[in-house]
PDB file of C-alpha atoms in Angstrom:
ATOM      1  CA  MET A 935     -75.188  74.454 -28.556  1.00 57.00           C
ATOM      2  CA  LYS A 936     -73.754  75.095 -25.102  1.00 61.00           C
ATOM      3  CA  VAL A 937     -74.562  71.516 -24.116  1.00 59.00           C
ATOM      4  CA  ILE A 938     -72.588  70.202 -27.104  1.00 61.00           C
ATOM      5  CA  ILE A 939     -69.606  72.380 -26.183  1.00 62.00           C
ATOM      6  CA  PHE A 940     -69.896  71.186 -22.608  1.00 59.00           C
ATOM      7  CA  VAL A 941     -69.974  67.507 -23.660  1.00 56.00           C
ATOM      8  CA  VAL A 942     -66.938  67.984 -25.910  1.00 56.00           C
ATOM      9  CA  LEU A 943     -65.000  69.690 -23.113  1.00 57.00           C
ATOM     10  CA  LEU A 944     -66.004  66.938 -20.703  1.00 55.00           C
ATOM     11  CA  LEU A 945     -64.782  64.258 -23.103  1.00 55.00           C
ATOM     12  CA  ILE A 946     -61.461  66.071 -23.511  1.00 58.00           C
ATOM     13  CA  TYR A 947     -61.159  66.250 -19.727  1.00 57.00           C
ATOM     14  CA  LEU A 948     -61.841  62.524 -19.354  1.00 56.00           C
ATOM     15  CA  LEU A 949     -59.468  61.572 -22.187  1.00 54.00           C
ATOM     16  CA  PHE A 950     -56.608  63.826 -21.051  1.00 54.00           C
ATOM     17  CA  PRO A 951     -54.799  61.097 -19.071  1.00 53.00           C
ATOM     18  CA  ILE A 952     -54.747  58.953 -22.211  1.00 48.00           C
ATOM     19  CA  LEU A 953     -53.289  61.816 -24.247  1.00 47.00           C
ATOM     20  CA  SER A 954     -50.372  62.114 -21.827  1.00 46.00           C
ATOM     21  CA  PHE A 955     -48.990  58.847 -23.207  1.00 49.00           C
ATOM     22  CA  ALA A 956     -48.332  60.399 -26.618  1.00 51.00           C
ATOM     23  CA  ASN A 957     -44.972  59.921 -28.248  1.00 54.00           C
ATOM     24  CA  GLY A 958     -42.533  62.332 -29.831  1.00 60.00           C
ATOM     25  CA  GLY A 959     -38.886  62.781 -30.599  1.00 72.00           C
ATOM     26  CA  ASP A 960     -35.804  64.852 -31.309  1.00 85.00           C
ATOM     27  CA  GLN A 961     -33.390  65.187 -34.221  1.00 90.00           C
ATOM     28  CA  ARG A 962     -29.617  65.496 -34.508  1.00 92.00           C
ATOM     29  CA  VAL A 963     -27.532  66.248 -37.604  1.00 92.00           C
ATOM     30  CA  VAL A 964     -24.358  64.206 -38.056  1.00 94.00           C
ATOM     31  CA  GLU A 965     -21.504  65.805 -40.024  1.00 93.00           C
ATOM     32  CA  GLY A 966     -23.998  67.782 -42.105  1.00 93.00           C
ATOM     33  CA  GLU A 967     -24.862  64.666 -44.122  1.00 94.00           C
ATOM     34  CA  TYR A 968     -27.110  62.527 -41.978  1.00 95.00           C
ATOM     35  CA  LEU A 969     -30.005  63.083 -39.630  1.00 94.00           C
ATOM     36  CA  ILE A 970     -30.995  60.888 -36.703  1.00 95.00           C
ATOM     37  CA  ASN A 971     -34.571  61.177 -35.516  1.00 94.00           C
ATOM     38  CA  LEU A 972     -35.110  59.587 -32.100  1.00 94.00           C
ATOM     39  CA  SER A 973     -38.786  58.938 -31.340  1.00 92.00           C
ATOM     40  CA  ARG A 974     -39.904  57.666 -27.979  1.00 92.00           C
ATOM     41  CA  SER A 975     -43.058  56.530 -26.303  1.00 88.00           C
ATOM     42  CA  PRO A 976     -43.957  57.859 -23.853  1.00 88.00           C
ATOM     43  CA  PHE A 977     -42.493  61.236 -24.772  1.00 85.00           C
ATOM     44  CA  THR A 978     -41.511  61.904 -21.153  1.00 87.00           C
ATOM     45  CA  PRO A 979     -39.948  58.681 -19.829  1.00 92.00           C
ATOM     46  CA  LYS A 980     -40.410  57.761 -16.191  1.00 92.00           C
ATOM     47  CA  ALA A 981     -38.043  55.810 -13.976  1.00 93.00           C
ATOM     48  CA  GLY A 982     -38.996  52.153 -13.679  1.00 92.00           C
ATOM     49  CA  GLU A 983     -41.243  52.212 -16.771  1.00 92.00           C
ATOM     50  CA  LYS A 984     -40.250  50.769 -20.133  1.00 94.00           C
ATOM     51  CA  THR A 985     -39.645  53.341 -22.886  1.00 93.00           C
ATOM     52  CA  ALA A 986     -39.822  52.313 -26.549  1.00 93.00           C
ATOM     53  CA  PHE A 987     -37.418  54.055 -28.939  1.00 94.00           C
ATOM     54  CA  ILE A 988     -37.174  54.219 -32.719  1.00 94.00           C
ATOM     55  CA  ALA A 989     -34.051  55.743 -34.224  1.00 95.00           C
ATOM     56  CA  SER A 990     -34.428  56.712 -37.889  1.00 94.00           C
ATOM     57  CA  PHE A 991     -31.268  57.388 -39.890  1.00 95.00           C
ATOM     58  CA  VAL A 992     -31.843  59.734 -42.856  1.00 95.00           C
ATOM     59  CA  ASP A 993     -29.619  60.841 -45.742  1.00 94.00           C
ATOM     60  CA  ILE A 994     -30.169  64.619 -45.817  1.00 94.00           C
ATOM     61  CA  GLN A 995     -29.225  65.045 -49.498  1.00 94.00           C
ATOM     62  CA  LYS A 996     -31.658  62.351 -50.671  1.00 93.00           C
ATOM     63  CA  ASP A 997     -34.270  63.176 -47.996  1.00 92.00           C
ATOM     64  CA  LEU A 998     -34.779  59.423 -47.541  1.00 93.00           C
ATOM     65  CA  LEU A 999     -34.040  56.807 -44.935  1.00 94.00           C
ATOM     66  CA  ILE A1000     -30.616  55.266 -45.392  1.00 94.00           C
ATOM     67  CA  ALA A1001     -31.266  52.091 -47.371  1.00 93.00           C
ATOM     68  CA  GLU A1002     -27.981  50.380 -46.525  1.00 94.00           C
ATOM     69  CA  ASP A1003     -27.735  48.440 -43.275  1.00 94.00           C
ATOM     70  CA  LEU A1004     -25.922  50.240 -40.489  1.00 96.00           C
ATOM     71  CA  VAL A1005     -23.853  48.962 -37.581  1.00 96.00           C
ATOM     72  CA  VAL A1006     -24.841  50.981 -34.511  1.00 96.00           C
ATOM     73  CA  LYS A1007     -23.440  51.380 -31.008  1.00 96.00           C
ATOM     74  CA  ILE A1008     -25.838  52.681 -28.346  1.00 96.00           C
ATOM     75  CA  ARG A1009     -24.683  54.155 -25.066  1.00 96.00           C
ATOM     76  CA  ILE A1010     -26.881  55.560 -22.311  1.00 95.00           C
ATOM     77  CA  ALA A1011     -25.354  57.678 -19.560  1.00 93.00           C
ATOM     78  CA  LYS A1012     -26.704  59.373 -16.464  1.00 91.00           C
ATOM     79  CA  LEU A1013     -25.429  62.858 -15.766  1.00 85.00           C
ATOM     80  CA  GLY A1014     -24.147  63.299 -12.249  1.00 77.00           C
ATOM     81  CA  GLU A1015     -22.758  66.223 -10.301  1.00 73.00           C
ATOM     82  CA  GLY A1016     -20.864  68.695 -12.481  1.00 71.00           C
ATOM     83  CA  ARG A1017     -22.122  67.004 -15.679  1.00 69.00           C
ATOM     84  CA  GLU A1018     -20.070  63.894 -14.893  1.00 74.00           C
ATOM     85  CA  ARG A1019     -21.224  60.899 -16.974  1.00 81.00           C
ATOM     86  CA  LYS A1020     -21.936  57.471 -15.581  1.00 82.00           C
ATOM     87  CA  PHE A1021     -22.622  54.961 -18.378  1.00 89.00           C
ATOM     88  CA  LEU A1022     -25.506  52.644 -17.519  1.00 91.00           C
ATOM     89  CA  PHE A1023     -25.906  50.813 -20.817  1.00 93.00           C
ATOM     90  CA  GLU A1024     -23.659  50.097 -23.780  1.00 95.00           C
ATOM     91  CA  GLN A1025     -24.255  47.762 -26.712  1.00 94.00           C
ATOM     92  CA  ASP A1026     -22.174  47.369 -29.885  1.00 93.00           C
ATOM     93  CA  ASN A1027     -22.807  45.854 -33.306  1.00 93.00           C
ATOM     94  CA  ILE A1028     -26.560  46.419 -33.447  1.00 94.00           C
ATOM     95  CA  ARG A1029     -27.924  46.142 -36.990  1.00 94.00           C
ATOM     96  CA  ALA A1030     -30.201  48.915 -38.223  1.00 93.00           C
ATOM     97  CA  LYS A1031     -31.948  47.653 -41.339  1.00 93.00           C
ATOM     98  CA  GLY A1032     -33.282  50.149 -43.837  1.00 92.00           C
ATOM     99  CA  GLY A1033     -32.343  53.105 -41.642  1.00 93.00           C
ATOM    100  CA  ILE A1034     -34.552  52.037 -38.705  1.00 94.00           C
ATOM    101  CA  LEU A1035     -33.471  50.824 -35.270  1.00 95.00           C
ATOM    102  CA  GLU A1036     -36.021  49.855 -32.618  1.00 95.00           C
ATOM    103  CA  PHE A1037     -35.109  49.242 -28.987  1.00 94.00           C
ATOM    104  CA  GLN A1038     -36.533  49.477 -25.495  1.00 95.00           C
ATOM    105  CA  TYR A1039     -34.953  50.612 -22.279  1.00 95.00           C
ATOM    106  CA  THR A1040     -36.119  51.005 -18.696  1.00 95.00           C
ATOM    107  CA  PHE A1041     -34.434  53.845 -16.824  1.00 94.00           C
ATOM    108  CA  SER A1042     -33.772  52.845 -13.230  1.00 92.00           C
ATOM    109  CA  GLU A1043     -33.623  56.350 -11.769  1.00 90.00           C
ATOM    110  CA  GLN A1044     -34.849  59.852 -12.498  1.00 91.00           C
ATOM    111  CA  GLY A1045     -32.644  62.695 -13.681  1.00 90.00           C
ATOM    112  CA  LEU A1046     -30.823  63.789 -16.818  1.00 91.00           C
ATOM    113  CA  HIS A1047     -29.691  61.011 -19.154  1.00 93.00           C
ATOM    114  CA  GLU A1048     -27.852  61.091 -22.478  1.00 94.00           C
ATOM    115  CA  ILE A1049     -28.249  58.671 -25.364  1.00 95.00           C
ATOM    116  CA  PHE A1050     -25.384  58.355 -27.843  1.00 96.00           C
ATOM    117  CA  PHE A1051     -25.467  56.723 -31.276  1.00 95.00           C
ATOM    118  CA  ASP A1052     -22.260  55.881 -33.112  1.00 96.00           C
ATOM    119  CA  PHE A1053     -22.864  54.278 -36.490  1.00 96.00           C
ATOM    120  CA  ALA A1054     -21.105  53.021 -39.582  1.00 96.00           C
ATOM    121  CA  PHE A1055     -22.256  51.695 -42.913  1.00 96.00           C
ATOM    122  CA  SER A1056     -21.994  47.918 -43.285  1.00 93.00           C
ATOM    123  CA  SER A1057     -19.987  48.423 -46.487  1.00 93.00           C
ATOM    124  CA  SER A1058     -17.349  50.600 -44.730  1.00 92.00           C
ATOM    125  CA  PRO A1059     -17.321  49.841 -40.979  1.00 92.00           C
ATOM    126  CA  GLN A1060     -13.995  51.658 -40.470  1.00 94.00           C
ATOM    127  CA  LYS A1061     -15.665  55.102 -40.903  1.00 94.00           C
ATOM    128  CA  ILE A1062     -17.606  55.697 -37.679  1.00 95.00           C
ATOM    129  CA  TYR A1063     -20.049  58.596 -37.395  1.00 96.00           C
ATOM    130  CA  ASN A1064     -20.515  60.041 -33.911  1.00 94.00           C
ATOM    131  CA  ALA A1065     -23.849  61.758 -33.392  1.00 92.00           C
ATOM    132  CA  PRO A1066     -24.448  64.508 -30.846  1.00 92.00           C
ATOM    133  CA  ASP A1067     -26.141  63.174 -27.729  1.00 93.00           C
ATOM    134  CA  PHE A1068     -29.862  63.144 -27.095  1.00 93.00           C
ATOM    135  CA  LEU A1069     -30.599  64.582 -23.649  1.00 92.00           C
ATOM    136  CA  LEU A1070     -33.621  63.197 -21.775  1.00 92.00           C
ATOM    137  CA  ASP A1071     -35.039  64.261 -18.430  1.00 92.00           C
ATOM    138  CA  ILE A1072     -36.339  61.089 -16.799  1.00 93.00           C
ATOM    139  CA  GLN A1073     -39.158  61.803 -14.372  1.00 93.00           C
ATOM    140  CA  LYS A1074     -39.985  60.024 -11.148  1.00 91.00           C
ATOM    141  CA  PRO A1075     -42.830  57.502 -11.438  1.00 85.00           C
ATOM    142  CA  GLU A1076     -46.290  58.984 -11.152  1.00 73.00           C
ATOM    143  CA  VAL A1077     -48.247  58.339  -8.020  1.00 62.00           C
ATOM    144  CA  LEU A1078     -51.773  57.392  -9.011  1.00 53.00           C
ATOM    145  CA  GLU A1079     -53.206  58.290  -5.634  1.00 47.00           C
ATOM    146  CA  LYS A1080     -53.557  61.700  -4.054  1.00 51.00           C
ATOM    147  CA  ALA A1081     -54.295  62.089  -0.374  1.00 52.00           C
ATOM    148  CA  GLY A1082     -55.011  58.371  -0.132  1.00 54.00           C
ATOM    149  CA  GLN A1083     -57.765  58.409  -2.793  1.00 57.00           C
ATOM    150  CA  PRO A1084     -57.457  56.814  -6.228  1.00 66.00           C
ATOM    151  CA  ILE A1085     -57.361  59.148  -9.197  1.00 67.00           C
ATOM    152  CA  SER A1086     -60.606  57.585 -10.488  1.00 68.00           C
ATOM    153  CA  VAL A1087     -62.410  59.236  -7.543  1.00 68.00           C
ATOM    154  CA  TRP A1088     -61.153  62.634  -8.727  1.00 67.00           C
ATOM    155  CA  ILE A1089     -62.249  61.882 -12.295  1.00 77.00           C
ATOM    156  CA  GLY A1090     -65.680  60.851 -11.062  1.00 73.00           C
ATOM    157  CA  LEU A1091     -66.038  64.003  -8.978  1.00 70.00           C
ATOM    158  CA  GLY A1092     -64.990  66.086 -11.977  1.00 74.00           C
ATOM    159  CA  ALA A1093     -67.638  64.387 -14.128  1.00 74.00           C
ATOM    160  CA  ILE A1094     -70.348  64.979 -11.527  1.00 78.00           C
ATOM    161  CA  PHE A1095     -69.283  68.618 -11.212  1.00 69.00           C
ATOM    162  CA  GLY A1096     -69.345  69.023 -15.002  1.00 74.00           C
ATOM    163  CA  PHE A1097     -72.789  67.489 -15.379  1.00 71.00           C
ATOM    164  CA  THR A1098     -74.122  69.678 -12.564  1.00 74.00           C
ATOM    165  CA  ILE A1099     -72.791  72.832 -14.245  1.00 74.00           C
ATOM    166  CA  GLY A1100     -74.278  71.699 -17.575  1.00 70.00           C
ATOM    167  CA  TRP A1101     -77.645  71.002 -15.962  1.00 69.00           C
ATOM    168  CA  LEU A1102     -77.645  74.454 -14.313  1.00 69.00           C
ATOM    169  CA  ILE A1103     -76.790  76.163 -17.604  1.00 74.00           C
ATOM    170  CA  LYS A1104     -79.573  74.296 -19.410  1.00 71.00           C
ATOM    171  CA  ARG A1105     -82.062  75.062 -16.643  1.00 71.00           C
ATOM    172  CA  GLN A1106     -81.359  78.813 -16.845  1.00 72.00           C
ATOM    173  CA  LYS A1107     -81.881  78.723 -20.608  1.00 65.00           C
ATOM    174  CA  ILE A1108     -85.415  77.290 -20.284  1.00 58.00           C
TER     175      ILE A1108
END
């Protein structure tokens, strides 16, 4: 039984780097009527790496995605000293069909960034809804080497250490 637990823990250890690429998101309520869910992958974006986003627009009363096409404006800003905004990206007249908008963006530098969504229904473009911002902390790119050795060396050493501990535990049991 201990060997099975050990093998499971070892597999979790070896798969952990893969799990760090999971996705997730945040939600914002707009005027008490609509909800924007912003999902991203990876969950913690890194500077210089492409991040995939999906913005879902939901009618809170119906608890369904907004079926009507939307006209969306996306703005991305970097927060500077004293919460001063510097807009890095701005695009108007993006169509969100069926309440879903997919886009990708590569952040050029680390630090706090804001994403803004302004949207209107295609049937009444004069009424613009301004959503609260989504605040993201962009991390610096990961360094895959530590002390001049590739991370695979550390994984290999961890596996050898784990097997040695497992062997010692089994040997004491016999």
